[in-house]
Amino acid sequence: MRIRGQISIKGIVQGVGFRPFVYKTAHDLGMQGTVRNLGSEVVVLAEGDNFEEFMRRLSLGTPLSHIDTVTVTDSDEPVPRGFTILESTTGTLSGFIPADVATCDECIRDIFTPGGRYEGYWATSCVNCGPRYSIIRSLPYDRERTRMDTFPICGACEDEYTDPASRRHHAQTIACAACGPALSLLRTDGTAIPGDPLHTAASLLDGGAVVAIRGLGGFHIACTVEAAERLKGSLGRPEQPLAVMATGDEIERVAIVSEAERTCLNSPAHPIVVLVKKDPEALGEISKLHTLGCMLPYTALHHLLFASLSHPMLVMTSANPPGYPMITDTREACERLGGQVDYILTHNRVIQNRCDDSVVRDGKILRLSRGLAPKRQRQDLGDACILGTGPELNANISIYQNGYCITSPHVGNVRNPATLTYLKETIDRTANLLGAKFDVIAHDLHPQFLSTRYARELAEETGATLMPVQHHKAHIAAATTEPCIGIAIDGVGYGEDGTVWGGEIFAGSVPCLTRVGHLEPVMMPGGDLSTKYPERMLYGILPEEETAALLAARGWDATALAVLEKQVKQRFNVTLSSSTGRVLDAAAALLGVCRERTFDGEPAQVLETTAVPGTATLWDREFIQDNERTILSTSALLREAFSRMKYERTADIAASFQRTLATGIAEIAVMAAEEKGYQKIALSGGVAYNQAIESAIRETIVTSGHEYVINTRYPLGDGCISYGQCVWAGTALKKNRK
């Protein structure tokens, strides 16, 4: 029986209270020795009769840790008496740090305990909660390598920090009102408002003011429900649904909350959870959809703010234009938010790494960010270090090395210089934290994407090999590498034939996927103009006299209509597309429920809401055979919807259209699976967030006797692409070596 040795614990063991956990465990078992942070692993030198039990307990870890390996080796190093936490040193970078964590229940009790050291203190945290990723500069994780380094701890905090019995023993974020970061309330010109910042801000919010609030990973813009329309007007987003932060009772009052959704709301991540409203018409000033994004207070600041508010709900939207990086700096907030907010509630702790709110719907991740990212996924992709630069929209990045893939929080839409800069910063910072040196850089197939261009630049700098990965094949790679039929349904993605894909069925296994089916290629007159004005998409699919008459009746002038007709007829500035999202846009335009897109995904989301009270019937599907590919005719489907507008309710048509489209897509997949002998059918793509479409696809697959695969670890939308690129590249390299 072993009684001494050196124990190495690898995994996510930084920023999770692991050293104090080791110290306490050693004390409880009468062990002697030392513990030290070494890069991103923890090394323990220990001796004692309970050595094996000590190892067993260490392998269980702390609530926030993720243990990869626990190994023990012989050591001739003398073991000191007692047990000591040694100063950290650099070493391996095989692990990572956890995402920011919502304030734990014990810290919440601390801030509301009268007379306690932390009573009313907005930045209260312990080893089990608080900021992590948003403040880290480098590893090992110690205060001097975080943005807490400018706040020397006071004597009282020092006593807790060095007390093995304290929950804040070696808590690197420990702080109190005497020594920690401080709040201030500012006018938009940067001048301070006297008085208690938090209570004054609450009073202003109750009075109808719009306040920018600096949180863990950036600024939110907050207001009461009564001020929501004013806020939307100032943001220039009159139709876009906004998220809310509310007490648990208030969320239960306005939305249907399942047990799984309740668990998600209260999880350490505290994400925004998209819930179905109890009354679809309620809170229309916040969301005209049948759903509402809800989150609970997740920092001590939020809890204290709600304790001072008379309102149980606040609108909370990120302080940045859609697709742009979050604002993190107070000076920038004053400069850029002056026309949108009345006041700024801020603090003096630097935000090192931006982190937007995560969003979850029906257990599926819409946005991978605060609390859920950086995400670390065990995956054997070989020996190469791989960077996935992601897509153009809803981008993030992934880095693979040594059997693990790290995916960053949400970055945004890499169509503008600010977000491209943020993408570059994210690559640099993540690579530095991991000590990564890229061998391969995987990127989107589209040659003009800014992320593709940057991948080329980076490859020239580093000597890494470039590997393009088709967008929808990356979707399937993120879902599974096993032999399957893969369904990828989304808005747009550059196809291997130079057209726009987005309704694709593949067969095979990564990295050998063959396109065996898709939606009918249809015209997008004006390219991206068709995404903004979906009636253009409608005419591109149904370029017929009846469609032109409908548009004319809706106010299209003769000149504009003549230009559109000529454009389609001559195929001038017309892109071919098999996109599922564009077909849903056209259906929304046909039914008149959304004639102009003012935010990403609006036509399809409005169509989904329109369909909720409807009764779905299954219409006939028309399939076309093109060599070895099966194509679902979407023009026939839209023509059927058009004909029913004369005698059916709009809600029924919308519901039936969604069901028939989804069933037709699934039927192609099932036919391919049976023909080629595959048992698994995988689904990915942003359209799969639509409940009715996803459930119809799942029902068709399961009823056919096949296994249904859907990704719950990563977003179904483009937030999975960078990870899928890494998977594709690594699998391709392994295959080529065989």
XYZ file of C-alpha atoms in Angstrom, residues 107-124 176-177 181 183 196-199 300-301 303-305 307-308:
33
model
C -22.405 34.645 -1.164
C -25.941 35.900 -1.767
C -26.658 35.204 1.900
C -23.486 37.116 2.803
C -24.542 40.275 0.960
C -27.912 40.291 2.715
C -26.626 39.435 6.202
C -26.985 42.559 8.389
C -23.700 43.589 9.955
C -21.647 41.078 7.967
C -18.405 41.992 6.225
C -19.998 41.595 2.815
C -23.360 43.215 3.511
C -24.351 45.214 0.428
C -21.053 44.614 -1.380
C -21.614 44.222 -5.127
C -18.441 42.212 -5.981
C -18.738 39.507 -3.328
C -14.783 43.628 0.250
C -15.955 47.221 0.336
C -13.558 47.274 -6.789
C -19.216 51.177 -8.073
C -25.101 55.408 -3.137
C -24.632 54.375 -6.792
C -26.687 51.201 -6.618
C -29.697 52.517 -4.711
C -24.204 40.196 -6.446
C -24.738 43.555 -8.166
C -29.244 40.782 -6.594
C -28.646 44.036 -4.721
C -30.187 46.058 -7.554
C -33.560 44.244 -3.750
C -33.757 48.027 -4.200
